[in-house]
Coordinates of C-alpha atoms in Angstrom, one line a residue:
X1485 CA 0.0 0.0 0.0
X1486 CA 1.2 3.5 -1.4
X1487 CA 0.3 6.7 1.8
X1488 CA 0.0 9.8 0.2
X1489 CA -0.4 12.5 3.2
X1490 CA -1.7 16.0 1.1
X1491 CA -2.2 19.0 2.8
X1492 CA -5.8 21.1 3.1
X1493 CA -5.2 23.9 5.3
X1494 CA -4.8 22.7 8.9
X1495 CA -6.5 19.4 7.6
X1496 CA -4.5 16.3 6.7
X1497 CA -5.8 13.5 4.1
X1498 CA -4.7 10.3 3.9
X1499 CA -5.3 8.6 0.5
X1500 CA -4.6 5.3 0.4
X1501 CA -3.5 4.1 -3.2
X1502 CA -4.3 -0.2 -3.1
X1503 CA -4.6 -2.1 -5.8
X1504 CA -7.3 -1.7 -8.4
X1505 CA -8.1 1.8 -7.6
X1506 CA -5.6 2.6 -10.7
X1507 CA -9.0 4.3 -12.1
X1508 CA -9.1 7.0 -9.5
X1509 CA -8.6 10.1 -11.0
X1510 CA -8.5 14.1 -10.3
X1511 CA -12.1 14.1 -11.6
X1512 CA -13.7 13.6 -8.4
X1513 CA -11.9 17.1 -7.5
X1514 CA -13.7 20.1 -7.2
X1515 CA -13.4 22.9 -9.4
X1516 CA -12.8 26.5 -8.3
X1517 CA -16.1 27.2 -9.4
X1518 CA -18.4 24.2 -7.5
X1519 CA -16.3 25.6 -4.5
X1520 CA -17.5 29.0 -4.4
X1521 CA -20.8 27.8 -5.0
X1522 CA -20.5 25.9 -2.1
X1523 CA -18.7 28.1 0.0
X1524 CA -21.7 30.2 -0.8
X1525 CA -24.4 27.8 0.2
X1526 CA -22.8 27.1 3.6
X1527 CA -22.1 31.0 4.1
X1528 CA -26.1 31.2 3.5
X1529 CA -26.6 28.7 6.6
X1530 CA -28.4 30.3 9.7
X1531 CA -25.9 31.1 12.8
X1532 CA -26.7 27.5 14.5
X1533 CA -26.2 25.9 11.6
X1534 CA -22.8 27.7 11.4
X1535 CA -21.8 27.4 14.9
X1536 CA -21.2 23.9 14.3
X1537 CA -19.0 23.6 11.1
X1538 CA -16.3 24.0 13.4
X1539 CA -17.4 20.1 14.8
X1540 CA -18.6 18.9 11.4
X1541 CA -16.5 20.6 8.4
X1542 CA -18.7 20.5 5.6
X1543 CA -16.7 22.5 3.5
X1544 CA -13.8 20.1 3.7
X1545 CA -15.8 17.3 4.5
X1546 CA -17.9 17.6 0.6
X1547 CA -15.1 18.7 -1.1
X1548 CA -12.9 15.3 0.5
X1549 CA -15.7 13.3 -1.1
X1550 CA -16.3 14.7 -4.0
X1551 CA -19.5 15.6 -4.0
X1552 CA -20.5 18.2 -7.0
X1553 CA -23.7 20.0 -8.2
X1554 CA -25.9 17.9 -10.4
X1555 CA -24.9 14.6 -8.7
X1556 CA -27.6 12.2 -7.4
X1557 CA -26.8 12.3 -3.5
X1558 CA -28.5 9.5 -0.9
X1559 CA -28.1 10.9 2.4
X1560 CA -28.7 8.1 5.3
X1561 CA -31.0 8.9 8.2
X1562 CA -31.1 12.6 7.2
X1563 CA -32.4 15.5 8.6
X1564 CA -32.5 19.4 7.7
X1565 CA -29.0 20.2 8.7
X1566 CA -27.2 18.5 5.6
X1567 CA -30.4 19.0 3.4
X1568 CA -30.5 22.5 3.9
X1569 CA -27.0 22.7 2.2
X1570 CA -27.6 19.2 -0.4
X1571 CA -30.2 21.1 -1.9
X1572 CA -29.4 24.4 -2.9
X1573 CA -25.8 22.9 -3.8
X1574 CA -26.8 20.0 -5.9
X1575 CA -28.9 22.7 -8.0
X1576 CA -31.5 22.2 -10.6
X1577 CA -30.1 18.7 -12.1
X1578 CA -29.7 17.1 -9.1
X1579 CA -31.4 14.8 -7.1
X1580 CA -31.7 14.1 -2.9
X1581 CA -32.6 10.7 -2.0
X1582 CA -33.4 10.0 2.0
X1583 CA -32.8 6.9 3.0
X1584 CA -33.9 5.2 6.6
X1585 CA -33.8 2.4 8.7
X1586 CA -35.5 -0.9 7.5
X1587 CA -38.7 -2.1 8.5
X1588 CA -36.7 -4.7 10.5
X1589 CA -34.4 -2.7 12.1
X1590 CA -37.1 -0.6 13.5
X1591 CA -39.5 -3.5 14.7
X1592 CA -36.5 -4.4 17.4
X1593 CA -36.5 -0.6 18.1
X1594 CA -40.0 -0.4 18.9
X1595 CA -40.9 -4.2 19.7
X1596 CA -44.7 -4.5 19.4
X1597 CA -45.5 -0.6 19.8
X1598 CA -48.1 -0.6 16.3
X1599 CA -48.9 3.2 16.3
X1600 CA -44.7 4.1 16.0
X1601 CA -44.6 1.3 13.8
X1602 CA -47.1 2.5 11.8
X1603 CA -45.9 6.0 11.6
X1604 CA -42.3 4.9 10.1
X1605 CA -43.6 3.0 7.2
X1606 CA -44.9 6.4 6.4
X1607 CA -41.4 8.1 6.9
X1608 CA -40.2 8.6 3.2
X1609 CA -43.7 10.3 2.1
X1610 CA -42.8 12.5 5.2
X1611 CA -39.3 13.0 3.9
X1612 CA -40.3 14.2 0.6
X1613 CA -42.8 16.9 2.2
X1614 CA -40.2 17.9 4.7
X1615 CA -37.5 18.4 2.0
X1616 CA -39.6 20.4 -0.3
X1617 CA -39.8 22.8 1.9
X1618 CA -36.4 23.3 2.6
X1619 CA -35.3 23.9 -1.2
X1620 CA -37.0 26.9 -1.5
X1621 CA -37.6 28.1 -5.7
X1622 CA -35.2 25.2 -6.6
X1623 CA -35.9 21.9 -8.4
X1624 CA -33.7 19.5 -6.8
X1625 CA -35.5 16.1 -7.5
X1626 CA -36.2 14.7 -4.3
X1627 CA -36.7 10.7 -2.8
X1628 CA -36.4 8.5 -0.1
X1629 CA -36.8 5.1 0.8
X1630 CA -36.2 2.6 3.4
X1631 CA -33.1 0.0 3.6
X1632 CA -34.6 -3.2 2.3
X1633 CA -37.8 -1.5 0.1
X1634 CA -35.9 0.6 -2.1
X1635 CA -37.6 0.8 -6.0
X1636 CA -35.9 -0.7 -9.1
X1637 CA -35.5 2.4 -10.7
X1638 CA -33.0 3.9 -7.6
X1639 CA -30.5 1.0 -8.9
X1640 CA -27.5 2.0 -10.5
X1641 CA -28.3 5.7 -10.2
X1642 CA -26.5 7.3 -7.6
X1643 CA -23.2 8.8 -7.8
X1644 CA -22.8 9.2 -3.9
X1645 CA -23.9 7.2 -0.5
X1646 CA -23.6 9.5 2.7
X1647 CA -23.7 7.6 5.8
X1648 CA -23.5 11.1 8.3
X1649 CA -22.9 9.9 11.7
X1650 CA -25.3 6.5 11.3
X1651 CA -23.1 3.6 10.6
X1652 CA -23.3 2.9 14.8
X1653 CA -27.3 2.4 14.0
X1654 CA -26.8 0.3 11.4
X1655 CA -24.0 -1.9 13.1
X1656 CA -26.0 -2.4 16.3
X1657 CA -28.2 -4.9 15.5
X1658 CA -26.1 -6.8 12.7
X1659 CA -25.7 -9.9 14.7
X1660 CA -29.7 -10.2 15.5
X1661 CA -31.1 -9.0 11.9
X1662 CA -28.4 -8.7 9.4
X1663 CA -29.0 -4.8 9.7
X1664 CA -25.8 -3.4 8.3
X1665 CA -25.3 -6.5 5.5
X1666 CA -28.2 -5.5 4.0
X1667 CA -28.1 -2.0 4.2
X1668 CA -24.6 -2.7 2.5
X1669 CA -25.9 -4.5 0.0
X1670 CA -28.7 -2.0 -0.9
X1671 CA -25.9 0.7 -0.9
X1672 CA -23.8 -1.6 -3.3
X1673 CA -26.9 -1.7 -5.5
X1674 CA -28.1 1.9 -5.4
X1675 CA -24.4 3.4 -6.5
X1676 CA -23.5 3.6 -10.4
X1677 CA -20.3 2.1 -11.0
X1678 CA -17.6 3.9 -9.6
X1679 CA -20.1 5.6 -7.2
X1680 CA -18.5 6.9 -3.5
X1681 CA -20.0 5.7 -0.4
X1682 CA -19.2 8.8 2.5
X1683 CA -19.0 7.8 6.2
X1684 CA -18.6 10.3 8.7
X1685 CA -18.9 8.4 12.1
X1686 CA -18.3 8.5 15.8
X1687 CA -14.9 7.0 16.6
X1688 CA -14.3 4.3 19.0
X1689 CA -10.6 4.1 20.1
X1690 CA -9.0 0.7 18.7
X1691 CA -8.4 -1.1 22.1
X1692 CA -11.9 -0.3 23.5
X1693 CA -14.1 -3.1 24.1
X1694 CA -15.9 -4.6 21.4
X1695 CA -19.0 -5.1 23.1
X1696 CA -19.1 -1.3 24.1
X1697 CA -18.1 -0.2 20.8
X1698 CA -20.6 -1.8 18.7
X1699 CA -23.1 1.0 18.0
X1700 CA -25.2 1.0 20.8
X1701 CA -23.1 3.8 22.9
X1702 CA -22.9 6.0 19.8
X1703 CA -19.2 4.8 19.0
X1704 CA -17.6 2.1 16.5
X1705 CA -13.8 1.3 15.7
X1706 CA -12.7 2.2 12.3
X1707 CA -10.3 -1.0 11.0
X1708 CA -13.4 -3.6 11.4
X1709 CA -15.9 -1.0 9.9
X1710 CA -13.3 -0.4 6.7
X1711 CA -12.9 -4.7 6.9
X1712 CA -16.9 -5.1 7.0
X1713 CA -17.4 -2.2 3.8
X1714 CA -14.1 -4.3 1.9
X1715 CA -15.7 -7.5 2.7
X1716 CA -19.0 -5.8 1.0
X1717 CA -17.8 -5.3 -2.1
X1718 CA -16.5 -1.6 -2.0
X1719 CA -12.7 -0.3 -2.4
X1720 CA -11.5 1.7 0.3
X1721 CA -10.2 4.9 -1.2
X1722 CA -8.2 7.3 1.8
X1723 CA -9.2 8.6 5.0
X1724 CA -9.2 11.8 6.4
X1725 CA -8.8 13.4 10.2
X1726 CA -11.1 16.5 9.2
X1727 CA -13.3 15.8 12.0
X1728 CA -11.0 14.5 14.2
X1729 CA -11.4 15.7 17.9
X1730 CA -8.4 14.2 20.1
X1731 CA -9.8 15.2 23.6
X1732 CA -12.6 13.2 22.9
X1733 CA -10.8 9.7 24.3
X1734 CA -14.5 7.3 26.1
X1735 CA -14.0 4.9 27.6
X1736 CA -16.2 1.8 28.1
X1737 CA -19.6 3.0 30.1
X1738 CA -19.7 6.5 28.0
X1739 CA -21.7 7.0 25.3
X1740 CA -21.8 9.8 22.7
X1741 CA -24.3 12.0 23.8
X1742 CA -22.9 13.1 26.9
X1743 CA -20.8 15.2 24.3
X1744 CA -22.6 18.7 22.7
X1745 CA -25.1 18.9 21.5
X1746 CA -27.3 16.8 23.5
X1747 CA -25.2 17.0 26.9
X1748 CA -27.5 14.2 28.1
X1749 CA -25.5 13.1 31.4
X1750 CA -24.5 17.2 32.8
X1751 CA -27.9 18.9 32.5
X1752 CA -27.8 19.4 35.8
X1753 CA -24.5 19.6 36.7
X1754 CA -23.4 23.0 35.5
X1755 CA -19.5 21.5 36.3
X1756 CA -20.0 18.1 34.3
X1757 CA -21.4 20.2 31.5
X1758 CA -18.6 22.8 31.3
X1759 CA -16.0 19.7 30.7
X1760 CA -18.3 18.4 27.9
X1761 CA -18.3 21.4 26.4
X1762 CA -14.7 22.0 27.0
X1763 CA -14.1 18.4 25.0
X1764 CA -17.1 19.4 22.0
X1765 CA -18.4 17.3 19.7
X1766 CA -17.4 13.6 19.4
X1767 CA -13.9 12.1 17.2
X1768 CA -14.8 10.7 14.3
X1769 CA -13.2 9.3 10.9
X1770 CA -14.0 10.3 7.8
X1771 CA -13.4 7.6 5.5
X1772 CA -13.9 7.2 1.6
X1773 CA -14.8 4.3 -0.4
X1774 CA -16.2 3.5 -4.1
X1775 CA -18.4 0.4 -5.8
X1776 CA -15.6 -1.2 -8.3
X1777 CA -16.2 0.3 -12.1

């Protein structure tokens, strides 16, 4: 394996050249122009919005993946945060597609409760009504579906997979309902050839427990998660530390959300809640990968 370390700013990427990635090229690179118009979009953002690019980069983040205007973009358990800036920057010939949980997944999130139940199978018609208001006068084309229902005619059409902080959901339950295999292989089969798959995901550190680090506390390790998408099917293209945050170090019995936002353990502990905010948002990798041409 080749390391290439190149520089963005304070940010460090780590592309990792393997073998039969020789069809890589400078393409996926963003020109000065899709840039500025996304420099634009996120400068457009409302204050809270911007308040936390400093956790989750999505200038350097986008521009690491490659995503361009007039791609078709599936975002994974999205919300109005990253669709606020999807639409407007994907423009006129693009398209948005939401994607959630499978019917499966959430049965063993809500056990026998009918009227939740009920309510999710209606979650991508909800999606679609949410987004549209979002985009404002532009004529993104929007979607969504749910792992393990998605149509035949998503297939081989989208040029990027965004898994934003949700591969710990989708890893949680693999060993009682196959949750992340499948979604993998609905990924594999949404993506054109050559497509990128984006993860963005809580970091667990490598020697943590494995039990503790399988999704359920927020946090997963990075080697078996890059393993588990190899073993899928996908290429691992490079890494980067662009939302890296090295004074985040958990240890077994934490979980994510003690962190900002949420500060669920210090709400009423003014001193617990000033070292959570002292440590801000979580570590997590950033890692790239692409379905074989």
């Amino acid at each position: 394996m080749i390391t290439k370390l190149k520089s963005l700013g304070l940010v460090t990427v780590v592309l990792s050249c393997v073998a039969g990635l020789s069809g890589i090229s400078s393409a996926a690179e963003l020109t000065a122009a899709e840039k500025a118009k996304l420099a634009t979009v996120l400068e457009a953002q409302p204050d809270a919005v911007k308040a936390r690019y400093q956790y989750r980069h999505p200038m350097e983040t986008l521009e690491f993946l490659g995503i361009k205007p007039g791609m078709t973009v599936a975002d994974t358990l999205p919300g109005s945060y990253y669709g606020n800036i999807f639409l407007p920057y994907l423009g006129d010939d693009g398209k948005l597609i939401g994607v959630s949980y499978s019917i499966a997944h959430r049965e063993l999130d809500y056990a026998d409760n009918a009227e939740r139940m009920a309510g999710f199978r209606a979650w991508p018609q909800k999606y679609v009504a949410d987004a549209e208001t979002w985009r404002g006068e532009g004529k993104t084309e929007i979607d969504a579906f749910l792992f393990g229902a998605m149509d035949d005619d998503i297939k081989g059409t989208v040029d990027a997979f965004l898994l934003f902080r949700a591969m710990h959901h989708l890893n949680k339950y693999e060993d009682r309902a196959n949750t992340r295999s499948d979604a993998f292989a609905d990924i594999y089969a949404a993506l054109k050839p050559g497509g990128i798959v984006g993860i963005v995901q809580h970091r667990a550190p490598a020697d943590s427990d494995d039990e503790w680090a399988k999704g359920f506390n927020g946090y997963i390790k990075q080697a078996p998660l890059i393993a588990n998408m190899e073993a899928a099917g996908f290429e691992f293209v490079g890494a980067s530390e662009v939302n890296a945050n090295p004074k985040d170090q958990p240890v077994s019995g934490d979980y994510v959300w003690r962190l900002p936002p949420s500060l669920a353990t210090s709400r009423d502990d003014p001193e617990k809640r000033a070292e959570m905010q002292a440590i801000g948002e979580s570590d997590r990798m950033t890692l790239k990968f692409r379905k074989p041409e």
